[in-house]
XYZ file of C-alpha atoms in Angstrom:
119
model
C 135.087 -22.391 44.956
C 138.707 -22.212 43.855
C 139.967 -24.994 41.620
C 143.478 -26.347 41.686
C 145.831 -25.252 38.908
C 147.823 -27.160 36.314
C 150.108 -26.333 33.392
C 151.362 -28.565 30.601
C 154.759 -28.425 28.897
C 153.408 -26.781 25.730
C 150.460 -24.784 24.471
C 149.977 -27.453 21.772
C 149.083 -29.928 24.536
C 146.656 -27.417 26.049
C 144.995 -27.073 22.637
C 144.676 -30.873 22.373
C 142.939 -30.849 25.774
C 140.511 -28.121 24.674
C 139.743 -30.112 21.506
C 139.040 -33.206 23.621
C 141.800 -35.245 21.950
C 144.173 -35.361 24.933
C 142.560 -37.103 27.902
C 145.627 -38.396 29.740
C 149.029 -37.294 30.927
C 151.881 -38.524 33.093
C 154.035 -37.479 36.010
C 156.753 -38.989 38.145
C 156.140 -40.773 41.431
C 158.062 -37.992 43.166
C 155.982 -35.157 41.694
C 152.429 -36.532 41.788
C 151.655 -35.265 45.292
C 153.893 -32.173 45.260
C 152.948 -28.561 44.671
C 155.626 -27.653 42.128
C 154.735 -23.965 41.909
C 151.772 -21.586 41.872
C 150.437 -23.193 38.669
C 150.995 -26.887 39.430
C 149.074 -28.311 42.373
C 149.251 -31.942 43.586
C 147.113 -34.331 41.514
C 144.039 -35.815 43.212
C 141.275 -37.935 41.665
C 137.929 -36.154 41.860
C 139.425 -32.660 41.957
C 139.069 -29.970 39.306
C 142.031 -28.146 37.782
C 142.126 -24.903 35.846
C 144.470 -25.410 32.876
C 146.831 -22.510 32.150
C 148.807 -21.849 28.989
C 152.387 -20.571 28.773
C 151.146 -16.968 29.185
C 149.416 -17.989 32.451
C 145.986 -17.506 30.891
C 143.262 -19.914 32.005
C 142.134 -21.968 29.000
C 139.951 -24.765 30.414
C 138.947 -26.700 33.499
C 139.517 -30.446 33.709
C 138.430 -33.042 36.231
C 140.823 -35.848 37.189
C 138.835 -39.089 36.878
C 141.505 -41.755 37.473
C 145.171 -42.380 38.171
C 147.260 -45.514 37.830
C 150.774 -46.761 38.387
C 152.426 -47.702 35.072
C 155.661 -49.367 33.983
C 157.772 -48.212 31.056
C 157.726 -51.689 29.483
C 153.923 -52.029 29.738
C 152.139 -48.857 28.602
C 148.330 -49.227 28.895
C 146.356 -48.681 25.693
C 144.096 -46.081 27.302
C 147.205 -44.089 28.258
C 148.851 -43.961 24.843
C 145.489 -43.242 23.219
C 144.722 -40.515 25.782
C 148.128 -38.996 25.042
C 147.140 -38.855 21.322
C 149.716 -41.509 20.366
C 149.165 -44.280 17.805
C 150.750 -47.005 19.944
C 152.902 -47.667 23.021
C 156.167 -47.309 21.083
C 155.179 -43.827 19.920
C 154.279 -42.931 23.521
C 157.722 -44.101 24.698
C 159.420 -42.116 21.941
C 157.486 -38.959 22.905
C 158.235 -39.345 26.636
C 161.773 -40.806 26.715
C 163.414 -37.411 27.228
C 160.760 -36.259 29.743
C 161.550 -39.294 31.917
C 165.345 -39.114 31.311
C 165.787 -42.341 29.293
C 164.108 -44.744 31.734
C 164.788 -48.474 32.100
C 162.063 -51.036 31.364
C 161.158 -51.346 35.058
C 160.735 -47.572 35.535
C 157.398 -46.715 37.189
C 155.394 -43.524 36.759
C 151.877 -42.202 37.290
C 149.312 -41.845 34.513
C 146.315 -39.641 35.138
C 143.123 -39.361 33.140
C 140.827 -36.371 32.842
C 137.900 -34.819 31.055
C 137.227 -31.218 30.093
C 134.422 -29.747 32.176
C 134.686 -26.134 30.996
C 136.498 -24.067 28.375
C 137.564 -20.503 29.112
């Protein structure tokens, strides 16, 4: 069985996933169901994703366990913790540029996962 594929913006994030510290990530409403490229398939709860590093080497397999709609002014605790942040303000600081300086009512998708295999 072929798993879907996913990449993260840095190898440091991939390492956090392998270590079990990073258990959540985010995407835009526009990108959540889009196949961005060969290494970024649409996100679906219950599906497995092979995680690739910047050298396109498979490093782990994760399973998406949940997704939720979030607002910029109301970051859920399980999201900022799963993103390895200390609080919601730190999460916003880390993601402000990624989301292009969003307004308080900006909505985005959070997804939660667990490591099922390390390569």
